PDB file of C-alpha atoms in Angstrom:
ATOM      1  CA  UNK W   1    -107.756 143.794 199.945  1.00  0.00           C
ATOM      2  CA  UNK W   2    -104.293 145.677 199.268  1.00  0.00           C
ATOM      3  CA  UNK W   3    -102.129 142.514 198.608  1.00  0.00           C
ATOM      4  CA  UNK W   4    -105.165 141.466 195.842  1.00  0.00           C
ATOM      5  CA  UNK W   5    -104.795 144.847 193.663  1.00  0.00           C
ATOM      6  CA  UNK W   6    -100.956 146.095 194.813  1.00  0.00           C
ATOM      7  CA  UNK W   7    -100.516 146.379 191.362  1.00  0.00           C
ATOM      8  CA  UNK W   8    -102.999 149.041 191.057  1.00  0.00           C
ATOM      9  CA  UNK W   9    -100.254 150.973 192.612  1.00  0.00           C
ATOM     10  CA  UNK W  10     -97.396 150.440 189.790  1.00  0.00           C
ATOM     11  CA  UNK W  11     -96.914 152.988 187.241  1.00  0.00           C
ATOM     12  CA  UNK W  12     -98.012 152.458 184.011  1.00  0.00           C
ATOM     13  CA  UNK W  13     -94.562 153.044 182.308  1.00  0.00           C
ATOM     14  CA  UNK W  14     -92.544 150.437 184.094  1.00  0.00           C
ATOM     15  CA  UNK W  15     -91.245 147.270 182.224  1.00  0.00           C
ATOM     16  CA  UNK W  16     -93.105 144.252 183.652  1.00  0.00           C
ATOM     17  CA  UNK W  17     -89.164 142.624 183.981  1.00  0.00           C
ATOM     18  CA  UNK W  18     -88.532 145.878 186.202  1.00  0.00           C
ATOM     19  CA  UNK W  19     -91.525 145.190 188.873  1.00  0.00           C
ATOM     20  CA  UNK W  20     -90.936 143.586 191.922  1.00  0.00           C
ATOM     21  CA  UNK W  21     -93.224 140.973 192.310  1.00  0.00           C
ATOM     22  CA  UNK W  22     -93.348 137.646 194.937  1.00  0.00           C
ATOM     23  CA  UNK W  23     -93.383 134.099 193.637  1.00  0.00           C
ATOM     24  CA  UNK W  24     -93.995 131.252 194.978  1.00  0.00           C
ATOM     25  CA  UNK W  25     -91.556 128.133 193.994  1.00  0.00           C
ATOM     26  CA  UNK W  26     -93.903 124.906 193.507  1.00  0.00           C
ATOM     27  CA  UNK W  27     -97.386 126.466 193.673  1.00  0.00           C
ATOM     28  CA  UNK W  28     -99.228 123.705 193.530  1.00  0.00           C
ATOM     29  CA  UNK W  29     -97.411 121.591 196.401  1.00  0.00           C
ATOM     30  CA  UNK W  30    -100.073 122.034 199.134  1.00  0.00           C
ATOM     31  CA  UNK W  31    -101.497 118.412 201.003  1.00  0.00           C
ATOM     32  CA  UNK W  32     -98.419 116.582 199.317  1.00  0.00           C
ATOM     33  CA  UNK W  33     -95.951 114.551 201.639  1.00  0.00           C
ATOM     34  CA  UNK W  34     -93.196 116.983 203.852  1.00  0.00           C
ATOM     35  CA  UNK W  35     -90.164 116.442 201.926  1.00  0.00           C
ATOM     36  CA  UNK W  36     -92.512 118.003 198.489  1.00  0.00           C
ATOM     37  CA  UNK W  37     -94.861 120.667 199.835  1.00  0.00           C
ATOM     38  CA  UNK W  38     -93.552 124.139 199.310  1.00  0.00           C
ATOM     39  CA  UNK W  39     -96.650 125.625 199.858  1.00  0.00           C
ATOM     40  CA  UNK W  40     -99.705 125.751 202.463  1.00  0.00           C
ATOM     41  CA  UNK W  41    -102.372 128.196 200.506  1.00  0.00           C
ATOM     42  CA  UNK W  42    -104.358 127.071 197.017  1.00  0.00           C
ATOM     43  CA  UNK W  43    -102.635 129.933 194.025  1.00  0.00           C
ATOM     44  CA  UNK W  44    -105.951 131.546 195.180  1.00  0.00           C
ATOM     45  CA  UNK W  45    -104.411 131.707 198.608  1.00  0.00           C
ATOM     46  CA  UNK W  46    -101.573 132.758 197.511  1.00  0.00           C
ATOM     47  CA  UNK W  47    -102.825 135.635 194.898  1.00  0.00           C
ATOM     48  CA  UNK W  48    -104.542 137.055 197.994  1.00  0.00           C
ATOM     49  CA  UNK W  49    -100.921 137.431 200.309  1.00  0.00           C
ATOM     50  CA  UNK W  50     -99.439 138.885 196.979  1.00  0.00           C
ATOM     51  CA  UNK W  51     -97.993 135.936 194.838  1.00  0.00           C
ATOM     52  CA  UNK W  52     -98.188 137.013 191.256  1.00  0.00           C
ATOM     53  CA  UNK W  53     -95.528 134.964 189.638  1.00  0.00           C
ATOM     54  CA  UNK W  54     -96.598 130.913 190.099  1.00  0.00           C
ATOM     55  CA  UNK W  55     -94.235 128.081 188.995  1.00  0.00           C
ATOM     56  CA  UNK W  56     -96.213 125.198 188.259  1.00  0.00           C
ATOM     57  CA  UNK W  57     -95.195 121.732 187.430  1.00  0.00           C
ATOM     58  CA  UNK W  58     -97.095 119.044 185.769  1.00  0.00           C
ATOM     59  CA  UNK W  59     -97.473 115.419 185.640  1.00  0.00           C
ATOM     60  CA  UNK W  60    -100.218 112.289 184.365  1.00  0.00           C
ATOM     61  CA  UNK W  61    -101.809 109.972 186.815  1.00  0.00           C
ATOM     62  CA  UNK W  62    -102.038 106.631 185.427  1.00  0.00           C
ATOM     63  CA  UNK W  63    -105.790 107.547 185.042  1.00  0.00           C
ATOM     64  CA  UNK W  64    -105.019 110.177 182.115  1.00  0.00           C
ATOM     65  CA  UNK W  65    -105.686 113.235 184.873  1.00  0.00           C
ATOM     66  CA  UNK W  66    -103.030 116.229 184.300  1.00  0.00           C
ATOM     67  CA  UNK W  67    -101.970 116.905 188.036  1.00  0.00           C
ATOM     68  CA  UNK W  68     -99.251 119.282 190.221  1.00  0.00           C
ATOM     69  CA  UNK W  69     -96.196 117.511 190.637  1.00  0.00           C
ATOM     70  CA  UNK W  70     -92.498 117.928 192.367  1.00  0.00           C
ATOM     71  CA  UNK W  71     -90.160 114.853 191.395  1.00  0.00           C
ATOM     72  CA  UNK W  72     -92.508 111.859 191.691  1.00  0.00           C
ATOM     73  CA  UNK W  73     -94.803 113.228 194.277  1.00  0.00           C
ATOM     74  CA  UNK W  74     -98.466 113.857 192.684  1.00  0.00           C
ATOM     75  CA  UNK W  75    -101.170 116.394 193.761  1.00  0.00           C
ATOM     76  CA  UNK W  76    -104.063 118.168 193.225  1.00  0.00           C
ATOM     77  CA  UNK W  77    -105.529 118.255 189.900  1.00  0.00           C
ATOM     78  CA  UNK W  78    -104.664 121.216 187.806  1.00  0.00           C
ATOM     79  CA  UNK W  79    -108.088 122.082 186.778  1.00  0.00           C
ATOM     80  CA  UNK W  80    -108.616 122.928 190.556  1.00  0.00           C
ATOM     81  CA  UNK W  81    -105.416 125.697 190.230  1.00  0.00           C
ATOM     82  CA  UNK W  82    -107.091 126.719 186.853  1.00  0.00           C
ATOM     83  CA  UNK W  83    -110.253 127.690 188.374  1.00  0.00           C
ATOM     84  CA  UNK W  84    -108.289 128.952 190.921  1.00  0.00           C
ATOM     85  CA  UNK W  85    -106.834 131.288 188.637  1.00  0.00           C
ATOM     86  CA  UNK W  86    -109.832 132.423 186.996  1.00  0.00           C
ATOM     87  CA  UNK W  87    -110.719 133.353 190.129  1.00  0.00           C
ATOM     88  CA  UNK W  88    -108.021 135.517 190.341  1.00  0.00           C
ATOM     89  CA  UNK W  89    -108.733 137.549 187.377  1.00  0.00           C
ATOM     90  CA  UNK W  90    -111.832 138.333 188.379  1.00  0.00           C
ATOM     91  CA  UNK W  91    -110.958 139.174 191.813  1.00  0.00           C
ATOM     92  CA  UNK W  92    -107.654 141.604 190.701  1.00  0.00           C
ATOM     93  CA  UNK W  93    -108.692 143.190 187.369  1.00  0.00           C
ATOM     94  CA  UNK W  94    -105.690 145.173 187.174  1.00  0.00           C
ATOM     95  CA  UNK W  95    -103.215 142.462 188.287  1.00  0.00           C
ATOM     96  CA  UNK W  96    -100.533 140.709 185.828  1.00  0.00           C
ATOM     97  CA  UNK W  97     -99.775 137.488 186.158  1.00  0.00           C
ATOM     98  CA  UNK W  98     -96.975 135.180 185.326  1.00  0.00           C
ATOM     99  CA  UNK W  99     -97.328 131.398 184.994  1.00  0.00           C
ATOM    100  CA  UNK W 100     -94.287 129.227 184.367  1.00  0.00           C
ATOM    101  CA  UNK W 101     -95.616 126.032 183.285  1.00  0.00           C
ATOM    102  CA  UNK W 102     -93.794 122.188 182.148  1.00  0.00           C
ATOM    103  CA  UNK W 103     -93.832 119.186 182.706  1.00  0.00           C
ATOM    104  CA  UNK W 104     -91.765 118.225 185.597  1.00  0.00           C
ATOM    105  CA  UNK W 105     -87.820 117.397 184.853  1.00  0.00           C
ATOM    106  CA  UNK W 106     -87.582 113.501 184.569  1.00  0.00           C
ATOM    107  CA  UNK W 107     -86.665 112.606 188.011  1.00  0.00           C
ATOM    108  CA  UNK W 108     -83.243 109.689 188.533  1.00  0.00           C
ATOM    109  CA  UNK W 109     -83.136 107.683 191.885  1.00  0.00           C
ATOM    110  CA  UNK W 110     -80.485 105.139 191.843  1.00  0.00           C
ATOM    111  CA  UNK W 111     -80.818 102.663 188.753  1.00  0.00           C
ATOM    112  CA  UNK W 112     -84.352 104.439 187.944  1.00  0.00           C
ATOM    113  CA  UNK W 113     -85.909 107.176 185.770  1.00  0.00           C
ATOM    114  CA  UNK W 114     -88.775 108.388 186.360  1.00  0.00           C
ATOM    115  CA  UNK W 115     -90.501 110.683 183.401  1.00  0.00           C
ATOM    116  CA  UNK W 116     -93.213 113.049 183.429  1.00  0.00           C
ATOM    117  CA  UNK W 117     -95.650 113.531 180.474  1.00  0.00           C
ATOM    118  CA  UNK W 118     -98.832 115.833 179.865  1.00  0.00           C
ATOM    119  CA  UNK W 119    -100.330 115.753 176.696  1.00  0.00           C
ATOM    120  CA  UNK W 120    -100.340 119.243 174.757  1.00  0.00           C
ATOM    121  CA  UNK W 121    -103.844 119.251 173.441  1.00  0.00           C
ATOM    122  CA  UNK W 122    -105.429 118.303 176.344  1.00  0.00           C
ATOM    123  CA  UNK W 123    -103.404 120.992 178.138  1.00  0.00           C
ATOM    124  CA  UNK W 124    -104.571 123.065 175.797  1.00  0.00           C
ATOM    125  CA  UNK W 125    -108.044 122.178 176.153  1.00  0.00           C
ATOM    126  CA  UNK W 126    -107.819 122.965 179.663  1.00  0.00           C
ATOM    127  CA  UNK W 127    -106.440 126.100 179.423  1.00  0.00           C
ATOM    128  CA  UNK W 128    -108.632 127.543 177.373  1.00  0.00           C
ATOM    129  CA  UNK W 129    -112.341 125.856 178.976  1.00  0.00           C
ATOM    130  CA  UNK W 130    -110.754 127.462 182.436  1.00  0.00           C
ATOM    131  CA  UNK W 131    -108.319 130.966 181.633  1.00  0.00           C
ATOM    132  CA  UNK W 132    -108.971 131.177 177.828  1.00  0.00           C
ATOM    133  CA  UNK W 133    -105.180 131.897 176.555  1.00  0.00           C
ATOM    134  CA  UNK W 134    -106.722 132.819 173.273  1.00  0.00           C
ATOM    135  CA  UNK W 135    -108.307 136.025 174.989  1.00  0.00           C
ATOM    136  CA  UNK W 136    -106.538 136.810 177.946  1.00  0.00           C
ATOM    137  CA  UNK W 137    -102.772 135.636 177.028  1.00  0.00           C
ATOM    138  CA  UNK W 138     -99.938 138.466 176.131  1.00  0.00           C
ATOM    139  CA  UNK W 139     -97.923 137.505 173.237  1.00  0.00           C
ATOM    140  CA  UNK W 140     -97.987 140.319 170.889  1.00  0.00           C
ATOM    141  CA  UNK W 141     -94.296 141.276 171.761  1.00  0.00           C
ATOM    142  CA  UNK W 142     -90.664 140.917 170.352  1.00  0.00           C
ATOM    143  CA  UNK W 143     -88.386 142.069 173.758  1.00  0.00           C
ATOM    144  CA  UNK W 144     -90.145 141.277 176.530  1.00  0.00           C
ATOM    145  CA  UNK W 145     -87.909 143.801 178.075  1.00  0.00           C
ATOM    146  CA  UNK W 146     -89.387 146.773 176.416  1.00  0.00           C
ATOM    147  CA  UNK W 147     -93.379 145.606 177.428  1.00  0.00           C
ATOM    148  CA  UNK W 148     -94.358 147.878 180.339  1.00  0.00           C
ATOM    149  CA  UNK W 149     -97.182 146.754 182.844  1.00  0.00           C
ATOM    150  CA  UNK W 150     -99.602 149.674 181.054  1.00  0.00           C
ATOM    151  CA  UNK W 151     -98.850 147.876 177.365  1.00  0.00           C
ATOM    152  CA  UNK W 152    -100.173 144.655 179.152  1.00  0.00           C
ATOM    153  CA  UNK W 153    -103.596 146.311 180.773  1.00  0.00           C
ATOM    154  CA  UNK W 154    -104.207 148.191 177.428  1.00  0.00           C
ATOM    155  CA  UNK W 155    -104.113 145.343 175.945  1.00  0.00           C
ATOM    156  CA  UNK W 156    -107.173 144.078 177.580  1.00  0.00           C
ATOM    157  CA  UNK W 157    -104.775 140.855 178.288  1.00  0.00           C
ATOM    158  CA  UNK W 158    -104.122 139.409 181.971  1.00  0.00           C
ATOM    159  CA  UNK W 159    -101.318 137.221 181.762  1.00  0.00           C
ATOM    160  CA  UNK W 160     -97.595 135.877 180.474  1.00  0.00           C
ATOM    161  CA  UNK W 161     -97.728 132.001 179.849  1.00  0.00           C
ATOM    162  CA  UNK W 162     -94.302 130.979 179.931  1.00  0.00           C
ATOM    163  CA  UNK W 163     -93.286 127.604 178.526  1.00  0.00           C
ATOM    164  CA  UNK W 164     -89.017 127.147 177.478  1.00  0.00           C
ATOM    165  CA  UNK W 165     -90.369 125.015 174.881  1.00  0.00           C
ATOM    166  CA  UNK W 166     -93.273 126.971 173.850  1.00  0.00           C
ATOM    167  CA  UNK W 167     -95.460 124.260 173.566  1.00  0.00           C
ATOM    168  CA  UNK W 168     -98.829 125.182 174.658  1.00  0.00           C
ATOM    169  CA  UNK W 169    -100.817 127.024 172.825  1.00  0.00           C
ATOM    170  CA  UNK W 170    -100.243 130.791 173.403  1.00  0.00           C
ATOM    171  CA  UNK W 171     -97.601 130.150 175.260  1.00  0.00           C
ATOM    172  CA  UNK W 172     -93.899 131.768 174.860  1.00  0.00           C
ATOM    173  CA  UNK W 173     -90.674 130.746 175.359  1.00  0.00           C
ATOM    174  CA  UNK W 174     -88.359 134.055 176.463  1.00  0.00           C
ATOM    175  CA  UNK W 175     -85.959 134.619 178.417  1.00  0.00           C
ATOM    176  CA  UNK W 176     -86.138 133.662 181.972  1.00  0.00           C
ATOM    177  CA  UNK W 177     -83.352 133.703 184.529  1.00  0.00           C
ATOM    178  CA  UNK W 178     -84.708 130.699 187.811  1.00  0.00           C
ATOM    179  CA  UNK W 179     -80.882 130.510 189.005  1.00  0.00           C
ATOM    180  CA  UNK W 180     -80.488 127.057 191.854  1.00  0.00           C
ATOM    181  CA  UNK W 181     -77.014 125.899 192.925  1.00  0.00           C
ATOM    182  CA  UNK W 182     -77.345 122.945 195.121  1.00  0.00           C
ATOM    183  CA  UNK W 183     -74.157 123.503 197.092  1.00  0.00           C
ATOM    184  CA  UNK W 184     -74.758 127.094 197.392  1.00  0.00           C
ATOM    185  CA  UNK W 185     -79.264 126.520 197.939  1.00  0.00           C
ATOM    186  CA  UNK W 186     -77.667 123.817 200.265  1.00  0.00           C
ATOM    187  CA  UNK W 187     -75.971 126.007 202.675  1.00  0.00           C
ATOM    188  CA  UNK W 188     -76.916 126.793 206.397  1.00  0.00           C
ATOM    189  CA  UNK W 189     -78.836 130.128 206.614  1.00  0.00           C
ATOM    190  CA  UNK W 190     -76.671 132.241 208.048  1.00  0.00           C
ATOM    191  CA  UNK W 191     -74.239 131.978 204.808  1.00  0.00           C
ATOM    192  CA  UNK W 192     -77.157 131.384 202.422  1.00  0.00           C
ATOM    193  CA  UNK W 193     -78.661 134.748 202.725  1.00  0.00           C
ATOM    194  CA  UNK W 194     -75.171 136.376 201.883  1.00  0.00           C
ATOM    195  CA  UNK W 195     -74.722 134.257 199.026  1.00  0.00           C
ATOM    196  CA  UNK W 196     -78.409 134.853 197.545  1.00  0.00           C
ATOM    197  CA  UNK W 197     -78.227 138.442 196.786  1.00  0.00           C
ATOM    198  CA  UNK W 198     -75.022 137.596 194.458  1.00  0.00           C
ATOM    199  CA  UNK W 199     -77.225 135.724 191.772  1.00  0.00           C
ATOM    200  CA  UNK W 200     -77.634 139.128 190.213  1.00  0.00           C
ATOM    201  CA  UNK W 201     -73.973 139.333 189.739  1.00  0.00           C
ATOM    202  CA  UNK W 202     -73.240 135.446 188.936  1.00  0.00           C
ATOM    203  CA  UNK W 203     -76.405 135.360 186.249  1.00  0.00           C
ATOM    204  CA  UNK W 204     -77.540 138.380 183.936  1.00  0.00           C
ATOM    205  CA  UNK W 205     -81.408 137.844 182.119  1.00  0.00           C
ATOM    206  CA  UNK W 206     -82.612 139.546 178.695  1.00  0.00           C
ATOM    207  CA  UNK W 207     -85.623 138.710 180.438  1.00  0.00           C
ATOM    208  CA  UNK W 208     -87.289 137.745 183.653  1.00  0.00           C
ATOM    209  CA  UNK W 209     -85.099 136.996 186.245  1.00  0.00           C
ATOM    210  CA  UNK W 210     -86.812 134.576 189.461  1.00  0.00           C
ATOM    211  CA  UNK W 211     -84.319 134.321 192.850  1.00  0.00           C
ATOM    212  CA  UNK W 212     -84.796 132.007 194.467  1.00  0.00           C
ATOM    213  CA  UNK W 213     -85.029 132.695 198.632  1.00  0.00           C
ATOM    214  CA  UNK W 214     -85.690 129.132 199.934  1.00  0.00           C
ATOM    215  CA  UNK W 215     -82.901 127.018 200.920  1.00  0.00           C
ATOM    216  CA  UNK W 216     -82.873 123.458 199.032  1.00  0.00           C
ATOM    217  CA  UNK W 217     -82.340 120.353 201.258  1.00  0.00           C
ATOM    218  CA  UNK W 218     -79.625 117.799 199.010  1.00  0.00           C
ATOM    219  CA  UNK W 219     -77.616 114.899 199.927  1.00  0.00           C
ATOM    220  CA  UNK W 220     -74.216 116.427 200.673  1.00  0.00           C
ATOM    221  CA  UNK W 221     -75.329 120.091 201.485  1.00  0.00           C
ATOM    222  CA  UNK W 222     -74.854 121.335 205.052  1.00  0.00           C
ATOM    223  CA  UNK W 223     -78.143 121.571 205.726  1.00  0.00           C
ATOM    224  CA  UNK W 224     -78.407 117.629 204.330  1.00  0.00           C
ATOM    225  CA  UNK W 225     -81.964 116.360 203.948  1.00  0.00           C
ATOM    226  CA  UNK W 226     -84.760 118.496 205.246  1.00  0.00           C
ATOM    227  CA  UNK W 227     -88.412 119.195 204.683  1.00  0.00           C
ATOM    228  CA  UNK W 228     -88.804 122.321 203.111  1.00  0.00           C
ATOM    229  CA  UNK W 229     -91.140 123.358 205.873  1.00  0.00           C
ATOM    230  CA  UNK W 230     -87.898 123.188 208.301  1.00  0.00           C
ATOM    231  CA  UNK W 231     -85.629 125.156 205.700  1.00  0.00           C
ATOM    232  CA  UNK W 232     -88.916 127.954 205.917  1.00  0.00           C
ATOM    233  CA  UNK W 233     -88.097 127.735 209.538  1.00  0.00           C
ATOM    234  CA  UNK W 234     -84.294 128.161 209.713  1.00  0.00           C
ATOM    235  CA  UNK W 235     -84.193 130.661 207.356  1.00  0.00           C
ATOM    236  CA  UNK W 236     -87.330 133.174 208.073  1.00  0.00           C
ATOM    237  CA  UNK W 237     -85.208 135.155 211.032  1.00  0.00           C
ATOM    238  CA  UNK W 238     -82.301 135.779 208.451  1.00  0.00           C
ATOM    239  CA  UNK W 239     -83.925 136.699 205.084  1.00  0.00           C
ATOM    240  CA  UNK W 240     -84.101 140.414 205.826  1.00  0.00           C
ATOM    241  CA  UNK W 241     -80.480 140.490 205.083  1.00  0.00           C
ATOM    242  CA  UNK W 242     -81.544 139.944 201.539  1.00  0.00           C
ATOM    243  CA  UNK W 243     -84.259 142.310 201.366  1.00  0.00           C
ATOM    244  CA  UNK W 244     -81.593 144.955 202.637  1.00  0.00           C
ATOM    245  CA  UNK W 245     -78.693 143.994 200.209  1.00  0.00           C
ATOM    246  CA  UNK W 246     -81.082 144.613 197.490  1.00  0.00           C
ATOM    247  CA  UNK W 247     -82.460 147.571 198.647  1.00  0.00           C
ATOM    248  CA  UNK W 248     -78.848 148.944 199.291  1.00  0.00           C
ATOM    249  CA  UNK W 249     -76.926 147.356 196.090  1.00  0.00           C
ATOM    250  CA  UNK W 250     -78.431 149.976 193.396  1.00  0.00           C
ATOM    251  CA  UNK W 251     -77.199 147.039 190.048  1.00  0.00           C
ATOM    252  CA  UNK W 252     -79.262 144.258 192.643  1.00  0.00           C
ATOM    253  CA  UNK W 253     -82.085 146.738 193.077  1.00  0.00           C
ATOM    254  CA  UNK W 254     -81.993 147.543 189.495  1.00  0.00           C
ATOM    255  CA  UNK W 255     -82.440 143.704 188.311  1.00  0.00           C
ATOM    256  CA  UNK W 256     -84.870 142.866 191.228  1.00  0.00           C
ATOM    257  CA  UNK W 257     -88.066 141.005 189.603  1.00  0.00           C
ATOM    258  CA  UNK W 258     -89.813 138.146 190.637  1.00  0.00           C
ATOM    259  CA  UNK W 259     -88.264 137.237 194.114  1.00  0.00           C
ATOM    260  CA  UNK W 260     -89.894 133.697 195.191  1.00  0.00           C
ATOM    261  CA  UNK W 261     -89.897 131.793 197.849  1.00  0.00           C
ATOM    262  CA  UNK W 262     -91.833 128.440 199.832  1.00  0.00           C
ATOM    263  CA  UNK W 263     -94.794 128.561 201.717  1.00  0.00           C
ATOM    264  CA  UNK W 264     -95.896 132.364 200.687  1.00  0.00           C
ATOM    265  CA  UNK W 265     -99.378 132.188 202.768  1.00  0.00           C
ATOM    266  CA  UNK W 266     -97.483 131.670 206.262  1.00  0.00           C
ATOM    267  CA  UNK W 267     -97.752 135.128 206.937  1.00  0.00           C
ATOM    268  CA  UNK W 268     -97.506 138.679 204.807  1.00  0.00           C
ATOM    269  CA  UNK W 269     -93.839 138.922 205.881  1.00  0.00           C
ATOM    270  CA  UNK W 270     -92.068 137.646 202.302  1.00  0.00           C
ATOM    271  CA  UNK W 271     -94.757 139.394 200.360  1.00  0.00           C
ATOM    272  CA  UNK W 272     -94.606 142.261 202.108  1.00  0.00           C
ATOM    273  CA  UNK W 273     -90.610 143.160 201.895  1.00  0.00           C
ATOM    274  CA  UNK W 274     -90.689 141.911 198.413  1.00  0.00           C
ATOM    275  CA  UNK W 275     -93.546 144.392 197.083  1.00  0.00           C
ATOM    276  CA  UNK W 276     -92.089 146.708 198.796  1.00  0.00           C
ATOM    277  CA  UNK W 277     -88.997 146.983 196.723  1.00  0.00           C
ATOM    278  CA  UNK W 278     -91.157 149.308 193.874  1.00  0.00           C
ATOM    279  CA  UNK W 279     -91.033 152.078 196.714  1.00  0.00           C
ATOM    280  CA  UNK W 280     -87.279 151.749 196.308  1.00  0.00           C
ATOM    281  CA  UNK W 281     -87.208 151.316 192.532  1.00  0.00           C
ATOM    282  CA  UNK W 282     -89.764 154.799 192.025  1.00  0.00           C
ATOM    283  CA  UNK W 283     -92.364 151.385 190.549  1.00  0.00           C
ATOM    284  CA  UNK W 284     -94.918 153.380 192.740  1.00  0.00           C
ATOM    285  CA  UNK W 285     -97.341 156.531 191.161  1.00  0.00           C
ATOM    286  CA  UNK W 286     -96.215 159.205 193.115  1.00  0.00           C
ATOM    287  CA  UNK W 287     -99.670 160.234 194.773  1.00  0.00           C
ATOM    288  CA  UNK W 288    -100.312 156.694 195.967  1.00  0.00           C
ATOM    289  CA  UNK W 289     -96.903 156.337 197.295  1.00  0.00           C
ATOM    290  CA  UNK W 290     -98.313 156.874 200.805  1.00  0.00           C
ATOM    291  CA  UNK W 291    -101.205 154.984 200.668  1.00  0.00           C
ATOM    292  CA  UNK W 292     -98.804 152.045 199.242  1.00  0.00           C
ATOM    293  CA  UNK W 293     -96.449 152.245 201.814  1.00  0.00           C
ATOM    294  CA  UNK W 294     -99.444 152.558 204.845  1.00  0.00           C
ATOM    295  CA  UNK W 295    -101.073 149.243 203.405  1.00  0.00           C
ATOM    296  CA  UNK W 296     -97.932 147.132 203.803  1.00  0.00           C
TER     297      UNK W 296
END
C-alpha cells in the first residue's frame, strides 16, 4: 500500500522539480520483442512499486489504432495505459503524476526512415474519454520551478502532461532535462555508474530534470548490442554507487528529481533507494519521517 500513496508523505511546501520521484524509461514496452521491452509491469504495475514519472511513446498501426512504441517496434494500445492510469488516480488520490508524451523520434536504419505519426485530435479525444486533461491537468503556472506538490493537490488537479511541442490539448511544453550519451549510456557498468551521477554537473534544468540509470546497448559501445533486460542484469549489483553519490554530493542531492530506470516492477529495489532520497532532501513531514522510512 506504501509505494501507492508515498507521496502522502511529502511536504506540502516542496517544489514538485525538488521531489524525488522513480520513472520508468519506455513505460509502455511490456510483451514487445527483447531488444525493445524496458519494462515487465502495465503503468498500473508500475504506479503500485512507486513509478510516478512515465515516458510514453506513441505510434499508428496501419489500422488507424494509436499504440506504445520504441523505434519501429509496436505494442499495446494506449487506451489500455489510459485506463490504466485512471486507475491510478483513483487508487492514489494524493499522488502527482508526470506523463511525458510524443510521438516516437523518426527512426533511420541504413537507406530507410521510418516515421511515427498520431493524430492530435484523436489523441485528444482519448485523453479526455479516459483521464479528462480538461479537469484533472495542471497548467495554471508560469515557472514550473516555483509550483510546490501542495499548489498541485489544492488545485484539485492530478497530473503534469508534458509534450516539447505542446501539442495536445492541455498539454505543456517546459523545461525538461532527459540527458542520454550513447558512448557514455554505452559503457560497461562498472564505469557507467561513476559517470551517471555527473549529469547533474554536465546538464543544468529550469525545470524537470529525468537521469537516466539504465545502460543503452549501441553499435560501437562497450557493452555493444544487448537486450535491455541483460543491461538490467549487469548493472543492478552496481547502481547503489549512484544512489550514494547523490546522497553524499549535496549540488547532486539538491537537483535529484525524477531518477528512471528499465524494468521498475522487478523488484522494490530502484523504487525504493530512489524515494528514499526525500529523507535526505528534508521532502518528508517531520512526524511521518519514521513511518516513511519503516515502510521502505
Amino acid at each position: 500500500m506504501f509505494y501507492k500513496n508515498w507521496m502522502s508523505y511529502i511536504k506540502d511546501d516542496v517544489p514538485i522539480t525538488k521531489v524525488v520521484m522513480p520513472g520508468s524509461h519506455n513505460s509502455g514496452t511490456r510483451k514487445m520483442i527483447s531488444i525493445a521491452c524496458c519494462q515487465d509491469g502495465t503503468a498500473y504495475e508500475q504506479f503500485a512499486y512507486g513509478v510516478r514519472s512515465f515516458c510514453i511513446k506513441l505510434n499508428t498501426t496501419k489500422f488507424g489504432n494509436i499504440v506504445q512504441s520504441h523505434a519501429v517496434i509496436k505494442g499495446d494500445r494506449f487506451e489500455e495505459m489510459l485506463k490504466d492510469i485512471r486507475q491510478m488516480m483513483i487508487d492514489g488520490p494524493n499522488e502527482v503524476f508526470i506523463f511525458e508524451i510524443r510521438e516516437y523520434d523518426d527512426s533511420q536504419f541504413g537507406p530507410f526512415i521510418f516515421k511515427s505519426h498520431v493524430d492530435t485530435a484523436k489523441m485528444n479525444e482519448l485523453m479526455e474519454k479516459y483521464i479528462e486533461p480538461s479537469k484533472y491537468a495542471f497548467t495554471d503556472f508560469d515557472d514550473i520551478n516555483k509550483v510546490t506538490i501542495g499548489d498541485i493537490r489544492n488545485s484539485g488537479k492530478r497530473y503534469i502532461l508534458y509534450n516539447y511541442k505542446a501539442e495536445y490539448a492541455y498539454s505543456v511544453n517546459i523545461p525538461f532535462v532527459n540527458p542520454w550519451d550513447p558512448v557514455m549510456h554505452g559503457q560497461k557498468p562498472e564505469k557507467f555508474v561513476r559517470d551517471v551521477p555527473l549529469m547533474y554537473d554536465k546538464h543544468k534544468s529550469d525545470g524537470f530534470f529525468s537521469l537516466q540509470i539504465q545502460p543503452t546497448g549501441s553499435p560501437g559501445t562497450q557493452v555493444g548490442i544487448k537486450s535491455p533486460r541483460k543491461l538490467d542484469d549487469m548493472v543492478r549489483p552496481h547502481l547503489k554507487y549512484i544512489y550514494d553519490a547523490i546522497r553524499n554530493t549535496p549540488r547532486y542531492l539538491d537537483r535529484a528529481n525524477i531518477i528512471a530506470g528499465d524494468f521498475m516492477t522487478r523488484d522494490y529495489e530502484k523504487s525504493r533507494e530512489i524515494i528514499k532520497l526525500n529523507l535526505d532532501k528534508n521532502n518528508v513531514i517531520e512526524d511521518k519521517r519514521d513511518e516513511f522510512e519503516q515502510n521502505l
